[in-house]
Coordinates of C-alpha atoms and ligand atoms in Angstrom, one line a residue:
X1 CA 0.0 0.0 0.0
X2 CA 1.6 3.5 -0.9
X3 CA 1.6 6.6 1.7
X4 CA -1.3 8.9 1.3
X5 CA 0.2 12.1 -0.4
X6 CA 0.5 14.8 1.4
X7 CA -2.4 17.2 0.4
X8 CA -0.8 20.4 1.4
X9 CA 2.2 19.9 -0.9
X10 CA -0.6 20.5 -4.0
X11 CA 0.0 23.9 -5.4
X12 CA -3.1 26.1 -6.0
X13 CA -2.6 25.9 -9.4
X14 CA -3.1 22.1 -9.7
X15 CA -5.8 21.6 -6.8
X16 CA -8.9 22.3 -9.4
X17 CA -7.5 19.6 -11.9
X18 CA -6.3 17.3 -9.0
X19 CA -9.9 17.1 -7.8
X20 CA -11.4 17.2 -11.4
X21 CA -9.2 13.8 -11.8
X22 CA -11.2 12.2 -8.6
X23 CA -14.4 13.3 -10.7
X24 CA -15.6 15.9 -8.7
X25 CA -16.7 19.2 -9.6
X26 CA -14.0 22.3 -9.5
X27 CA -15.7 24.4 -6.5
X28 CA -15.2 21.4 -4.1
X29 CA -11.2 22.3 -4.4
X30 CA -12.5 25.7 -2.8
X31 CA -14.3 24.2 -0.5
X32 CA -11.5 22.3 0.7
X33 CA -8.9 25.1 0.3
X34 CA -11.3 26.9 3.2
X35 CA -11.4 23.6 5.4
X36 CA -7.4 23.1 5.3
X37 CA -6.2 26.8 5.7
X38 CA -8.7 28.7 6.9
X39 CA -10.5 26.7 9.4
X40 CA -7.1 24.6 9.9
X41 CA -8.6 21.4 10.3
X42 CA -6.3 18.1 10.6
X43 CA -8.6 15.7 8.9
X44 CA -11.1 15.6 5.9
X45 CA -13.6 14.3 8.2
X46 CA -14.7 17.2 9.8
X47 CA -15.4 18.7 6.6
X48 CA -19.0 18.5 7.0
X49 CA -20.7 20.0 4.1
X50 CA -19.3 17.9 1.9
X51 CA -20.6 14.3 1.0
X52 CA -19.1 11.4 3.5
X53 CA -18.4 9.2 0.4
X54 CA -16.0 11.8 -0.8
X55 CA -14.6 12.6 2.8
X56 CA -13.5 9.2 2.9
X57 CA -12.4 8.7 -0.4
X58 CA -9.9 12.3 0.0
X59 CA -8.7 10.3 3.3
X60 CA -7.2 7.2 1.4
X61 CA -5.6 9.5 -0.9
X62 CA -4.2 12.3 0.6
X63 CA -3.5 13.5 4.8
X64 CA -3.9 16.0 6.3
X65 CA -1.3 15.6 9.2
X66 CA 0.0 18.8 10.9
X67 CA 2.9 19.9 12.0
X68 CA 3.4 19.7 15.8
X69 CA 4.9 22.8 17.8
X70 CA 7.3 21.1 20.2
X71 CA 8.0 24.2 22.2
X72 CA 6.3 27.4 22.3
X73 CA 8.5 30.1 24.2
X74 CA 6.5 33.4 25.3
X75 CA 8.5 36.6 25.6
X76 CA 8.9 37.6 29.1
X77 CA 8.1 41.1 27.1
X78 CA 4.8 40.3 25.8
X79 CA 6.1 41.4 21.9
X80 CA 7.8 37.8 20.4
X81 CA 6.6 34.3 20.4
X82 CA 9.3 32.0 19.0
X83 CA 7.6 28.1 18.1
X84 CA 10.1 25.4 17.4
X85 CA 8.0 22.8 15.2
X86 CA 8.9 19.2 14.6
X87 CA 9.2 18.2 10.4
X88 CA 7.4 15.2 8.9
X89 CA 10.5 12.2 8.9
X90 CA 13.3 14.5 9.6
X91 CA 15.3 14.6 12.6
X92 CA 15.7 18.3 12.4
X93 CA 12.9 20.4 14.0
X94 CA 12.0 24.4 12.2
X95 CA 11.5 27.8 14.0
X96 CA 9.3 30.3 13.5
X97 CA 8.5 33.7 15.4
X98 CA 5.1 35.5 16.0
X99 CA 5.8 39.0 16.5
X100 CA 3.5 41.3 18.1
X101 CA 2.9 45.3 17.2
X102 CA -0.1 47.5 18.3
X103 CA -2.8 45.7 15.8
X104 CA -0.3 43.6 13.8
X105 CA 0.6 39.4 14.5
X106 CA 3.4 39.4 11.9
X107 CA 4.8 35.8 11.3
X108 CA 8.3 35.6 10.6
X109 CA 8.4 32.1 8.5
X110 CA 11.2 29.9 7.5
X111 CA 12.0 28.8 4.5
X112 CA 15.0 26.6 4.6
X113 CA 16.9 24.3 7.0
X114 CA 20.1 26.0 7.7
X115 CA 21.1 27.9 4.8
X116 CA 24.2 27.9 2.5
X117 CA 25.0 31.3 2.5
X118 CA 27.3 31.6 5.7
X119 CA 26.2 34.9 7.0
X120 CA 29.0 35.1 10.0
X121 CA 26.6 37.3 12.3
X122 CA 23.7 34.4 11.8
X123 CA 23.2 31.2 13.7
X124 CA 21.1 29.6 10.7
X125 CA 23.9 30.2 8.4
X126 CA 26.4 28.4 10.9
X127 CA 24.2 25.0 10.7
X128 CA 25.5 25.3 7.0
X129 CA 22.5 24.1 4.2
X130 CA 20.3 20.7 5.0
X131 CA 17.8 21.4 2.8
X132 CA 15.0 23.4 1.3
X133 CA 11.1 23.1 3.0
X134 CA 8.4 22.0 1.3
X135 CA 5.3 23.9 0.3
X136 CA 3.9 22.2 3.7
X137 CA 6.6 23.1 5.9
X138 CA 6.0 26.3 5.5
X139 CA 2.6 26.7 5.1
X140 CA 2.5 24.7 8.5
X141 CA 4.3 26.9 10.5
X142 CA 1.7 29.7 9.4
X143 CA -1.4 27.2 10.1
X144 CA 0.7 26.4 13.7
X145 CA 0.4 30.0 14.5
X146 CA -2.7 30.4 13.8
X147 CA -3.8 27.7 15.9
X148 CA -1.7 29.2 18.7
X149 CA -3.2 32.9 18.1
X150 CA -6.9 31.3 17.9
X151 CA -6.3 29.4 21.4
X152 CA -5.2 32.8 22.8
X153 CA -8.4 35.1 21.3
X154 CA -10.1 35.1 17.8
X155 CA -7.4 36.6 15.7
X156 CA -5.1 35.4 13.3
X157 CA -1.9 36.3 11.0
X158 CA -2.0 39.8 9.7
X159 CA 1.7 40.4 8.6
X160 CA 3.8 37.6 6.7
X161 CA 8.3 38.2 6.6
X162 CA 10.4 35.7 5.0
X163 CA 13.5 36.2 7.6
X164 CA 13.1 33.2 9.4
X165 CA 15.9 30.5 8.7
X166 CA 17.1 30.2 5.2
X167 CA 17.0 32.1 2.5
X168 CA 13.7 31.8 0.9
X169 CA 14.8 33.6 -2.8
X170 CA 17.2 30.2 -2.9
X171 CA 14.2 27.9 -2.5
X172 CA 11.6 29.6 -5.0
X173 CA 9.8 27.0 -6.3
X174 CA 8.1 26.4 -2.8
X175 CA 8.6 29.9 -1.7
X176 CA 6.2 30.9 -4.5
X177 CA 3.3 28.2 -4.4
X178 CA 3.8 29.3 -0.5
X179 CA 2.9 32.6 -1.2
X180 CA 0.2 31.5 -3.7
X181 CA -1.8 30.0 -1.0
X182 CA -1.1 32.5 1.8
X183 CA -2.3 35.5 -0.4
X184 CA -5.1 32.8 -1.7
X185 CA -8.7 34.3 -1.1
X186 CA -9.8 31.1 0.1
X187 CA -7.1 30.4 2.1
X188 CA -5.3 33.1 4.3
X189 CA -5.9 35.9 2.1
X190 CA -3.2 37.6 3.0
X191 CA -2.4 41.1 0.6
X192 CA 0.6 41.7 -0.8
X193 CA 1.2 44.5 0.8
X194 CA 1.3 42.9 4.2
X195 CA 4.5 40.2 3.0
X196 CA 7.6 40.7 2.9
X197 CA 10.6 38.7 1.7
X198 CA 13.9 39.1 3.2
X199 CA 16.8 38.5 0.6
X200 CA 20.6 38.2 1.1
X201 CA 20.6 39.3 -2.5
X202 CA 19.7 36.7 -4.5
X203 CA 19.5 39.1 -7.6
X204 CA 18.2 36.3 -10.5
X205 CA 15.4 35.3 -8.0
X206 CA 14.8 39.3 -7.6
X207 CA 14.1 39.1 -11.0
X208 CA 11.9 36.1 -11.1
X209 CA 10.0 37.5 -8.4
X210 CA 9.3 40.9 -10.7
X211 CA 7.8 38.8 -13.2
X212 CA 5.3 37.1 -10.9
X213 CA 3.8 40.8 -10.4
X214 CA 3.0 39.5 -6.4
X215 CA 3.7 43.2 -5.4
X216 CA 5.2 42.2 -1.9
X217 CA 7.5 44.0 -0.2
X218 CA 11.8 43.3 -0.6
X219 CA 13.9 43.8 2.5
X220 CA 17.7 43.5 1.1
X221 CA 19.8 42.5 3.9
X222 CA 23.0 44.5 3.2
X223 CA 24.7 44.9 6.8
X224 CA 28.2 46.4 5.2
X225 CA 29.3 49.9 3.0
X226 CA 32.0 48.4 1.2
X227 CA 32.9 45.4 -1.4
X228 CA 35.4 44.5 0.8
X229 CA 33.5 44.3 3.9
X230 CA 30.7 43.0 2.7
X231 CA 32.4 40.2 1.1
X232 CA 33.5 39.3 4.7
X233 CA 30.3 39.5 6.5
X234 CA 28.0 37.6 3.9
X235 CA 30.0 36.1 1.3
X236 CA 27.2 35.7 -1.3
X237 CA 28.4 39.5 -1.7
X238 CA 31.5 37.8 -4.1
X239 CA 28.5 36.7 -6.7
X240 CA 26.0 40.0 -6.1
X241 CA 28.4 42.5 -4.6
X242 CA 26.6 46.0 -3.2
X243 CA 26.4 48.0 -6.7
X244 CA 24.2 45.3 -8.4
X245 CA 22.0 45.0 -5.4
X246 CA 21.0 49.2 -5.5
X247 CA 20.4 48.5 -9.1
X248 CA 17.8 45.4 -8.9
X249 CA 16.7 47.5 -5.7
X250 CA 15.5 50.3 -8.2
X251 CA 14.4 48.1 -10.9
X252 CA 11.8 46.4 -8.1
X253 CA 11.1 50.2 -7.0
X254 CA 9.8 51.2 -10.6
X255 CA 9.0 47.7 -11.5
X256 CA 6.0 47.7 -8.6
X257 CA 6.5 51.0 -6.8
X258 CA 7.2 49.6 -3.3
X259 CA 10.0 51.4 -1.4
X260 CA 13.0 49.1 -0.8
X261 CA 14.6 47.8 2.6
X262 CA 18.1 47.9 3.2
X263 CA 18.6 46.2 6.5
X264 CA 21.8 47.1 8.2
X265 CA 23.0 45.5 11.2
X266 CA 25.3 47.8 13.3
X267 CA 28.5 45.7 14.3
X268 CA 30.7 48.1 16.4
X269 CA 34.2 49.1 14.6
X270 CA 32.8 47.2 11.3
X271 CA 29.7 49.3 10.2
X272 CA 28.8 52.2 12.4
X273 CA 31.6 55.1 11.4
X274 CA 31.1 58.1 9.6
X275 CA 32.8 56.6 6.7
X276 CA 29.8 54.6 6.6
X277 CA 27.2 56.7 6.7
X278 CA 28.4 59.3 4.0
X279 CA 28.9 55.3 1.6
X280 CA 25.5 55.2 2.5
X281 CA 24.2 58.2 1.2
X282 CA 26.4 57.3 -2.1
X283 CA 24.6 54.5 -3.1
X284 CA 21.4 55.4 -1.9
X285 CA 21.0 59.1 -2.0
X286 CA 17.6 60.8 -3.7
X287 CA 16.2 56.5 -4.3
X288 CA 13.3 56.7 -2.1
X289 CA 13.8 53.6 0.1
X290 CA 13.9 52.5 4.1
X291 CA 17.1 51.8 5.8
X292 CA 16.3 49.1 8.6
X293 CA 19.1 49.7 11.6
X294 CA 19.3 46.7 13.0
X295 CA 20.8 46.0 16.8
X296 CA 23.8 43.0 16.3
X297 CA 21.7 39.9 18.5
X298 CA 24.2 38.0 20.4
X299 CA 24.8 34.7 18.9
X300 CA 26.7 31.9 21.5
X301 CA 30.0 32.1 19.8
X302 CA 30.5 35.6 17.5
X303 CA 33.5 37.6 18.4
X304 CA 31.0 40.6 16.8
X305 CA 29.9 43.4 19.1
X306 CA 26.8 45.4 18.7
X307 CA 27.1 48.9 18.7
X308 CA 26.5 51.1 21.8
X309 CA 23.0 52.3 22.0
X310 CA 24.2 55.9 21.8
X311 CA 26.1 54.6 18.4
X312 CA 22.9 53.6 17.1
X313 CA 21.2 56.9 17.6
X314 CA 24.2 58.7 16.0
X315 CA 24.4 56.8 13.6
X316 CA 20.9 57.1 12.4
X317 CA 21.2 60.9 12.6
X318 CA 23.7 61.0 10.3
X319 CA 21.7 59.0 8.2
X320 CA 18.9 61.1 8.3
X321 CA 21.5 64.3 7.7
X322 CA 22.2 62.4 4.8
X323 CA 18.7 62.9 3.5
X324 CA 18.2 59.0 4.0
X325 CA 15.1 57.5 5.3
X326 CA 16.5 55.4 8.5
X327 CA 14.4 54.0 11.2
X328 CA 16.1 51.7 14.1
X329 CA 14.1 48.2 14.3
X330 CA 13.6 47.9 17.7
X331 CA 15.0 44.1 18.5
X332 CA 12.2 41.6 19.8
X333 CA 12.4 37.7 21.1
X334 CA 15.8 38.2 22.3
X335 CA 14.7 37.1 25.5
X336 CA 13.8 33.5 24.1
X337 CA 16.5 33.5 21.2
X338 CA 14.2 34.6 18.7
X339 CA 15.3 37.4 17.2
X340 CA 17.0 38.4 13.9
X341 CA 19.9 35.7 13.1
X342 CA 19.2 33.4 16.7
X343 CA 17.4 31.1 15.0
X344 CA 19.1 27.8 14.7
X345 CA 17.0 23.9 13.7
X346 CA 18.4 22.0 16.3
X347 CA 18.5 18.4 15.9
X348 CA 15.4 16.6 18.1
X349 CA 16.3 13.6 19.8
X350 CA 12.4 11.5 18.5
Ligands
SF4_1 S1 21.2 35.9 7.3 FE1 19.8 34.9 6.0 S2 21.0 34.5 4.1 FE2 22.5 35.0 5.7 S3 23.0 33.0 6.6 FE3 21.3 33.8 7.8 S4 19.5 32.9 6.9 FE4 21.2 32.7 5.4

């Protein structure tokens, strides 16, 4: 007997024909669609207003199974959530922060475990690249918090980033159907507007993702002011150094008019000088985009220093001197390691 398929790997685009094939009409793949990632429930048969014949038949074919959170750590702070959830046959388990702002539950979703991009000031990118998620594994960590929101009050995901582990331009295929179904009207219908994908600067993916027309937001991680540096700190900078990355940053600014992020993590001695700041305004002078100022997050074993808070401030008034648009992220979830570059798949002892 072969293993039912696992039904949340189905791209939107072939659900309709998949169910056509079992016979059935089209607008029972909507149906479904609601039951699975709106109403998030772990078996087809609670799917009651549809017949029991076909309930049972979409059992033997296909499960439902859903990823289990194996811890759920609570801020002390009230702000962060971080969930670490356990992956279907892999000894690895995912992580996923809830972040929490005024009126907005952003998700901050993974998309890879590890990543092979060896950012030194990143815990994910020290666990080197294991391998990309599936559609499922990330849509699961979005149906997880959901479920986790819904047992707190009756609210759900408003926000969707990609700046969990891995580097989701590198793993597009699933990246995209993910972002099919979470901006699906009949699943979490969630805008484009309110997603955005965090990129080391995968510039060809950049481009693929101009010609899907999704209109999400694009936070460039850039974190240095020169070649040189950069090619240190994030070595992916050798292939897509910082000139082509302000380029493909305006060609996505007049390609779907969204303003840019560039985030920048202030390391002190590396990228917090006056030197910097005045680079800054080089490349990015009178292109209307957001600078990110990012806190460095301790990591267990980085000789890197974050700046002093009064370096931070400085700092982002001399952007702002600059005529730059700067605003300084304030850092959440450190408390449960959950913040910018903490998050690391540990292996899970089953
Ligand atoms: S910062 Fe992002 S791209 Fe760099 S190693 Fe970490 S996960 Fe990968």
């Amino acid at each position: 007997m072969t293993n039912p398929e696992r039904f949340k790997n189905i791209t939107p685009s072939a659900l309709p024909s998949r169910i056509e094939e079992l016979g059935e009409p089209k607008f029972r793949a909507k149906q479904i669609f609601k039951w699975v990632y709106q109403k998030r429930v772990g078996s087809f048969g609670e799917m009651n207003n549809m017949p029991k014949t076909l309930r049972e038949r979409l059992s033997g074919l296909f499960t439902l199974q859903k990823m289990e959170p194996l811890f759920i750590k609570e801020s002390k702070f009230g702000d962060a959530v971080k969930f670490g959830f356990s992956l279907v046959e892999s000894p690895h388990l995912v992580e996923s922060v809830l972040l929490y702002d005024d009126d907005r539950r952003t998700a901050c979703l993974s998309s890879q475990l590890g990543c092979a991009l060896g950012c030194v000031f990143c815990q994910t990118g020290k666990m080197g690249f294991i391998r990309n998620l599936t559609q499922e594994e990330i849509i699961g960590q979005l149906i997880g918090i959901n479920d986790y929101l819904m047992s707190k009050s009756d609210k759900l995901v408003t926000n969707i980033v990609f700046m969990g582990m891995g580097e989701a331009l590198s793993n597009f295929r699933n990246f995209l159907s993910s972002l099919q179904i979470i901006m699906h009207e009949d699943a979490f219908n969630i805008g484009g507007r309110r997603i955005t994908v965090s990129t080391a600067g995968v510039i060809p993916s950049i481009e693929r993702l101009m010609e899907e027309e999704l209109n999400i937001g694009l936070a460039i991680s850039l974190n240095a002011f020169t070649n040189e540096q950069r090619d240190r700190l994030m070595p992916v900078n050798r292939k897509y150094p910082i000139e082509s990355l302000v380029s493909i940053a305006k060609s996505y600014f007049n390609k779907t008019g969204r303003r840019v992020t560039f985030e920048y993590v202030l390391i002190e001695g590396e990228t917090d000088s006056l030197e910097a700041a005045d680079t800054l305004q080089r490349f990015l002078g009178g292109f209307p985009c957001k600078i990110n100022l990012i806190p460095l997050n301790p990591s267990s074993d980085s000789v890197l220093r974050n700046t002093s808070d009064s370096n931070l401030e400085r700092f982002s008034d001399q952007l702002h001197q600059r005529g730059l648009s700067a605003t300084i992220r304030k850092s959440r979830g450190q408390d449960i390691w959950g913040a910018c570059g903490q998050l690391s798949g540990r292996m899970i002892d089953r």
